[in-house]
Amino acid sequence: MRQTPGAHGRRTAAVVTLALALTATLHQPAGAEPRTLPQVRAELDRLYHQAEVATEKYNALDGKVARQRKRLGTLRGQVASAERRLSRLTGLAGAAARSQYRGGGVPAEVQFALADDPERALDSASLARQAQLATNRVIKALAVTEEELRTRGDEAADELERLRENRASLGSHRRTIRARIDAARRVESRLEDEQRRELAALERETADEAQAEWVRSGVLDSAGTTKGSTAGRAAVAFATRELGKPYVWGAEGPDSYDCSGLTSQAWQAAGVAIPRTSQEQWRLLRRVPVTRMRPGDLIIYNADASHVSLYIGDGRMIHAPRPGRQVTVAPAGSMEILGVVRPDA
């Protein structure tokens, strides 16, 4: 891109200022070389990418913690039920033992029944045998319940320990996310207005070049003719209504979203439940060739599947980009595409 001498001077000054800002912010050595605007953009991309990777790990673990809380509640309920059953069976076993001691194996209420209506009662030997069998069943049930109580108690204790460990990991991911976002924001806060405009222009230029190269590859020649399914169109309609809402890591609506929060909620609105994170969406949903993608499909980005968008047709997608940005429409090929998945295959 051609520049006037004045513009070149301003660009040089901007680079020097940015270099000093990055040196202070990122703890570079005193003799570090000044950074160019492309290098500044690369550094910001790196920080935000690390934040996004940590966000998706946080989202996955957050879902796991929620499931563990539910299971722990179920186990505690089972423990309480087993304790009540154990108490009842203990009482029955004690009553049976006392009855055998007093009546030679025949409960007092049975003896009363015999005396009251002897014609309908069984003989004493048969009743004694039945009483003994009943007592044995009570004792057996008591042993089974005691074992169940121990098992459920151990499972609850193990689940609680795993829950505590995962909560600690959540805190670690949360700190990583905030550290990366804060570092990127410190870099951005030192940019002057002209530098911000130049950086934004560089981002657009890079995205446009990537999109143009993607289109030239012919990938849209057949994809452009494929219509979305009814559910896919509903997912696109949902995402379109969310345009302009801010990116917030870990958010899944209704006021803000991260990348996979938006895609999972869009498909939830279409009546299809899909995994929460971009990695799980890539791992579990059916993969389709990029040349056959249709509106509503999810485009997975980066080698680590750390970003996801919703394809809306005509080479465009809707996504929640990163902190400081809003849900927006962007060129689908403006980032490194890993692949495409279809939630309603």
Coordinates of C-alpha atoms in Angstrom, one line a residue:
M1 CA 0.0 0.0 0.0
R2 CA 1.5 3.4 -1.0
Q3 CA 2.2 6.0 1.7
T4 CA 3.1 9.6 1.6
P5 CA 6.3 10.7 3.4
G6 CA 4.2 12.2 6.2
A7 CA 2.2 9.0 6.6
H8 CA 5.5 7.1 6.7
G9 CA 6.8 9.3 9.5
R10 CA 3.6 8.9 11.5
R11 CA 3.8 5.1 11.0
T12 CA 7.4 5.1 12.2
A13 CA 6.4 7.1 15.3
A14 CA 3.6 4.7 15.9
V15 CA 5.9 1.7 15.8
V16 CA 8.3 3.3 18.3
T17 CA 5.5 4.1 20.7
L18 CA 4.0 0.6 20.3
A19 CA 7.4 -0.9 20.8
L20 CA 7.8 0.9 24.1
A21 CA 4.3 -0.1 25.2
L22 CA 4.9 -3.7 24.5
T23 CA 8.3 -3.6 26.2
A24 CA 6.7 -2.3 29.4
T25 CA 3.6 -4.5 29.2
L26 CA 5.1 -7.8 28.2
H27 CA 8.4 -7.5 30.0
Q28 CA 10.6 -7.7 27.0
P29 CA 14.4 -7.2 27.4
A30 CA 15.7 -3.7 27.4
G31 CA 17.4 -4.2 24.1
A32 CA 14.4 -5.7 22.3
E33 CA 14.0 -4.6 18.7
P34 CA 11.1 -2.2 17.9
R35 CA 7.9 -4.0 16.8
T36 CA 6.1 -3.3 13.5
L37 CA 2.3 -3.0 13.4
P38 CA 2.0 -6.6 12.0
Q39 CA 4.0 -7.8 14.9
V40 CA 1.8 -5.9 17.4
R41 CA -1.2 -7.5 15.8
A42 CA 0.4 -10.9 16.0
E43 CA 1.1 -10.4 19.7
L44 CA -2.5 -9.4 20.3
D45 CA -3.8 -12.3 18.4
R46 CA -1.5 -14.6 20.4
L47 CA -2.8 -13.2 23.7
Y48 CA -6.5 -13.4 22.7
H49 CA -6.0 -16.9 21.3
Q50 CA -4.5 -18.1 24.6
A51 CA -7.5 -16.5 26.4
E52 CA -9.9 -18.3 24.0
V53 CA -8.2 -21.7 24.5
A54 CA -8.4 -21.2 28.3
T55 CA -12.0 -20.1 27.9
E56 CA -13.0 -23.3 26.1
K57 CA -11.2 -25.4 28.7
Y58 CA -13.1 -23.4 31.4
N59 CA -16.4 -24.0 29.6
A60 CA -15.8 -27.7 29.4
L61 CA -14.8 -28.0 33.0
D62 CA -17.7 -25.8 34.1
G63 CA -20.1 -28.2 32.4
K64 CA -18.4 -31.1 34.1
V65 CA -18.6 -29.4 37.5
A66 CA -22.3 -28.8 37.0
R67 CA -22.8 -32.5 36.2
Q68 CA -20.7 -33.5 39.3
R69 CA -22.9 -31.3 41.5
K70 CA -26.0 -33.0 40.2
R71 CA -24.5 -36.4 40.7
L72 CA -23.3 -35.5 44.2
G73 CA -26.8 -34.4 45.0
T74 CA -28.2 -37.7 43.7
L75 CA -25.7 -39.7 45.7
R76 CA -26.4 -37.8 48.9
G77 CA -30.1 -38.5 48.4
Q78 CA -29.4 -42.2 48.0
V79 CA -27.3 -42.1 51.1
A80 CA -30.1 -40.5 53.1
S81 CA -32.6 -43.0 51.7
A82 CA -30.3 -45.9 52.6
E83 CA -29.9 -44.5 56.1
R84 CA -33.6 -44.3 56.6
R85 CA -34.0 -47.9 55.3
L86 CA -31.2 -49.1 57.5
S87 CA -32.9 -47.5 60.5
R88 CA -36.2 -49.2 59.7
L89 CA -34.6 -52.6 59.1
T90 CA -32.6 -52.3 62.3
G91 CA -35.9 -51.7 64.2
L92 CA -37.5 -54.7 62.5
A93 CA -34.6 -57.0 63.2
G94 CA -34.7 -56.0 66.9
A95 CA -38.5 -56.6 67.1
A96 CA -38.1 -60.0 65.5
A97 CA -35.3 -61.0 67.9
R98 CA -37.4 -59.9 70.9
S99 CA -40.4 -61.7 69.6
Q100 CA -38.5 -64.9 69.1
Y101 CA -37.1 -64.6 72.6
R102 CA -40.6 -64.1 74.2
G103 CA -42.6 -66.5 72.1
G104 CA -40.3 -69.2 71.0
G105 CA -40.1 -67.9 67.4
V106 CA -43.7 -67.0 67.0
P107 CA -44.5 -63.3 67.2
A108 CA -47.0 -62.2 69.8
E109 CA -49.3 -60.8 67.1
V110 CA -49.3 -64.1 65.4
Q111 CA -50.2 -65.9 68.6
F112 CA -53.0 -63.5 69.0
A113 CA -54.2 -64.2 65.5
L114 CA -54.2 -67.9 66.2
A115 CA -56.2 -67.6 69.4
D116 CA -58.7 -65.2 67.8
D117 CA -59.5 -67.2 64.7
P118 CA -57.9 -70.7 64.9
E119 CA -59.8 -72.1 62.0
R120 CA -58.1 -69.8 59.5
A121 CA -54.6 -69.9 61.1
L122 CA -51.8 -72.2 60.1
D123 CA -50.3 -74.6 62.6
S124 CA -47.7 -73.4 65.1
A125 CA -44.8 -75.1 63.4
S126 CA -45.6 -73.5 60.0
L127 CA -46.0 -70.1 61.6
A128 CA -42.7 -70.5 63.4
R129 CA -41.0 -71.4 60.2
Q130 CA -42.5 -68.3 58.5
A131 CA -41.4 -66.1 61.3
Q132 CA -37.9 -67.5 61.0
L133 CA -37.8 -66.9 57.3
A134 CA -39.1 -63.4 57.7
T135 CA -36.4 -62.7 60.3
N136 CA -33.8 -64.0 57.9
R137 CA -35.1 -61.8 55.2
V138 CA -34.9 -58.8 57.4
I139 CA -31.3 -59.6 58.4
K140 CA -30.3 -60.1 54.8
A141 CA -31.9 -56.9 53.7
L142 CA -30.1 -55.2 56.6
A143 CA -26.7 -56.5 55.4
V144 CA -27.5 -55.4 51.8
T145 CA -28.6 -51.9 52.9
E146 CA -25.5 -51.5 55.1
E147 CA -23.3 -52.4 52.1
E148 CA -25.2 -50.0 49.8
L149 CA -24.8 -47.3 52.4
R150 CA -21.0 -47.8 52.5
T151 CA -20.8 -47.9 48.7
R152 CA -22.9 -44.8 48.2
G153 CA -21.1 -43.0 50.9
D154 CA -17.7 -43.8 49.3
E155 CA -19.0 -42.7 45.9
A156 CA -20.2 -39.5 47.4
A157 CA -16.9 -38.8 49.1
D158 CA -15.0 -39.5 45.8
E159 CA -17.3 -37.3 43.8
L160 CA -16.9 -34.5 46.3
E161 CA -13.1 -34.8 46.1
R162 CA -13.2 -34.7 42.2
L163 CA -15.6 -31.7 42.4
R164 CA -13.2 -29.8 44.7
E165 CA -10.3 -30.6 42.3
N166 CA -12.2 -29.4 39.3
R167 CA -13.3 -26.2 41.1
A168 CA -9.6 -25.5 41.8
S169 CA -8.9 -26.1 38.1
L170 CA -11.7 -23.7 37.2
G171 CA -10.0 -21.0 39.3
S172 CA -6.7 -21.7 37.4
H173 CA -8.3 -21.3 34.0
R174 CA -10.2 -18.2 35.2
R175 CA -6.9 -16.6 36.2
T176 CA -5.2 -17.5 32.9
I177 CA -8.1 -16.0 30.9
R178 CA -8.0 -12.8 32.9
A179 CA -4.3 -12.5 32.7
R180 CA -4.2 -12.9 28.9
I181 CA -7.1 -10.5 28.4
D182 CA -5.6 -7.9 30.8
A183 CA -2.2 -8.1 29.0
A184 CA -3.9 -7.5 25.6
R185 CA -5.9 -4.7 27.0
R186 CA -2.8 -3.0 28.4
V187 CA -1.2 -3.1 25.0
E188 CA -4.4 -1.7 23.4
S189 CA -4.8 1.0 26.0
R190 CA -1.4 2.5 25.0
L191 CA -2.5 2.9 21.4
E192 CA -3.3 6.4 20.2
D193 CA -6.4 6.9 18.0
E194 CA -4.4 6.9 14.7
Q195 CA -2.6 3.7 15.8
R196 CA -5.9 2.1 16.5
R197 CA -7.2 3.0 13.1
E198 CA -4.0 1.7 11.4
L199 CA -4.2 -1.6 13.4
A200 CA -7.9 -2.0 12.6
A201 CA -7.1 -1.4 8.9
L202 CA -4.4 -4.0 9.0
E203 CA -6.8 -6.5 10.6
R204 CA -9.3 -5.9 7.8
E205 CA -6.7 -6.1 5.1
T206 CA -5.4 -9.4 6.4
A207 CA -8.9 -10.8 6.8
D208 CA -9.9 -9.7 3.3
E209 CA -6.7 -11.3 1.8
A210 CA -7.4 -14.5 3.5
Q211 CA -11.0 -14.5 2.4
A212 CA -10.1 -13.7 -1.2
E213 CA -7.6 -16.6 -1.3
W214 CA -10.2 -18.9 0.2
V215 CA -12.8 -17.9 -2.5
R216 CA -10.2 -18.3 -5.3
S217 CA -9.7 -21.9 -4.2
G218 CA -13.2 -22.6 -5.5
V219 CA -14.5 -23.8 -2.1
L220 CA -17.7 -21.8 -2.5
D221 CA -18.5 -23.0 -6.0
S222 CA -20.7 -25.9 -4.7
A223 CA -21.2 -24.7 -1.2
G224 CA -23.0 -21.6 -2.4
T225 CA -25.7 -23.7 -4.0
T226 CA -26.5 -25.7 -0.9
K227 CA -29.5 -24.6 1.2
G228 CA -29.8 -24.9 4.9
S229 CA -32.1 -27.3 6.7
T230 CA -35.2 -26.0 8.6
A231 CA -33.2 -26.3 11.8
G232 CA -30.2 -24.7 10.3
R233 CA -32.2 -21.7 9.1
A234 CA -33.6 -21.4 12.6
A235 CA -30.1 -21.4 14.1
V236 CA -29.0 -18.7 11.6
A237 CA -32.1 -16.6 12.5
F238 CA -31.3 -16.9 16.2
A239 CA -27.7 -15.8 15.7
T240 CA -28.8 -12.9 13.5
R241 CA -31.0 -11.6 16.3
E242 CA -28.0 -11.6 18.6
L243 CA -25.8 -9.4 16.4
G244 CA -24.2 -6.5 18.4
K245 CA -24.2 -8.3 21.7
P246 CA -20.8 -8.3 23.5
Y247 CA -18.3 -11.1 23.7
V248 CA -17.9 -12.2 27.3
W249 CA -15.8 -15.3 28.1
G250 CA -17.9 -18.2 29.5
A251 CA -21.2 -16.5 28.5
E252 CA -24.0 -18.3 26.7
G253 CA -26.6 -15.6 26.6
P254 CA -29.0 -14.0 26.6
D255 CA -27.1 -10.7 27.0
S256 CA -23.6 -11.8 25.9
Y257 CA -21.7 -14.7 24.4
D258 CA -18.4 -16.4 23.8
C259 CA -17.9 -18.2 20.5
S260 CA -19.2 -21.6 21.4
G261 CA -21.8 -20.1 23.7
L262 CA -23.4 -18.5 20.7
T263 CA -23.3 -21.5 18.4
S264 CA -24.6 -23.9 21.1
Q265 CA -27.5 -21.6 22.0
A266 CA -28.3 -21.0 18.3
W267 CA -28.8 -24.7 17.8
Q268 CA -30.6 -25.0 21.1
A269 CA -33.1 -22.5 19.8
A270 CA -33.4 -24.6 16.7
G271 CA -34.4 -27.6 18.8
V272 CA -31.0 -29.4 18.6
A273 CA -28.8 -29.9 21.7
I274 CA -25.1 -29.8 20.9
P275 CA -21.9 -29.8 23.0
R276 CA -21.0 -26.6 24.8
T277 CA -17.4 -26.1 23.6
S278 CA -15.8 -25.8 20.2
Q279 CA -13.5 -28.7 20.8
E280 CA -16.4 -31.0 21.7
Q281 CA -18.4 -29.7 18.8
W282 CA -15.5 -30.6 16.5
R283 CA -15.0 -34.0 18.2
L284 CA -18.6 -35.2 18.4
L285 CA -20.6 -33.6 15.6
R286 CA -20.6 -35.0 12.0
R287 CA -17.9 -33.6 9.8
V288 CA -18.8 -32.5 6.3
P289 CA -16.5 -31.2 3.5
V290 CA -16.1 -27.5 3.4
T291 CA -17.3 -27.6 -0.2
R292 CA -20.6 -29.1 0.9
M293 CA -21.3 -26.8 3.9
R294 CA -24.7 -25.1 4.1
P295 CA -26.2 -22.3 6.3
G296 CA -26.3 -23.4 9.9
D297 CA -23.2 -25.6 9.8
L298 CA -20.4 -24.8 12.2
I299 CA -17.0 -23.7 11.0
I300 CA -14.2 -24.8 13.4
Y301 CA -11.1 -22.7 13.3
N302 CA -7.4 -23.1 14.4
A303 CA -5.5 -26.4 14.7
D304 CA -6.7 -26.7 18.3
A305 CA -10.4 -26.1 17.4
S306 CA -10.4 -23.1 19.8
H307 CA -12.9 -21.0 17.8
V308 CA -16.2 -21.7 16.1
S309 CA -18.7 -19.7 14.0
L310 CA -22.1 -20.3 12.4
Y311 CA -22.0 -20.3 8.6
I312 CA -24.8 -18.2 7.1
G313 CA -24.1 -18.6 3.4
D314 CA -22.5 -16.5 0.6
G315 CA -19.1 -17.0 2.2
R316 CA -20.0 -15.3 5.5
M317 CA -20.4 -16.4 9.1
I318 CA -21.7 -15.0 12.4
H319 CA -19.4 -15.3 15.4
A320 CA -18.5 -13.8 18.8
P321 CA -14.8 -12.8 18.0
R322 CA -13.0 -12.0 21.2
P323 CA -13.1 -9.7 24.3
G324 CA -13.9 -6.1 23.4
R325 CA -15.8 -7.1 20.3
Q326 CA -19.5 -7.9 19.6
V327 CA -21.3 -10.7 17.8
T328 CA -20.8 -9.8 14.2
V329 CA -21.0 -11.0 10.5
A330 CA -17.5 -11.7 9.0
P331 CA -15.9 -13.4 6.0
A332 CA -16.0 -17.1 6.7
G333 CA -12.5 -17.6 5.4
S334 CA -10.8 -14.8 7.3
M335 CA -9.3 -17.3 9.8
E336 CA -7.6 -20.6 9.6
I337 CA -10.4 -23.2 9.0
L338 CA -9.9 -26.6 10.6
G339 CA -13.2 -28.0 9.3
V340 CA -16.9 -28.0 9.2
V341 CA -19.5 -29.9 11.3
R342 CA -23.2 -30.3 10.9
P343 CA -25.3 -30.5 14.1
D344 CA -28.5 -31.9 12.4
A345 CA -26.8 -34.5 10.2

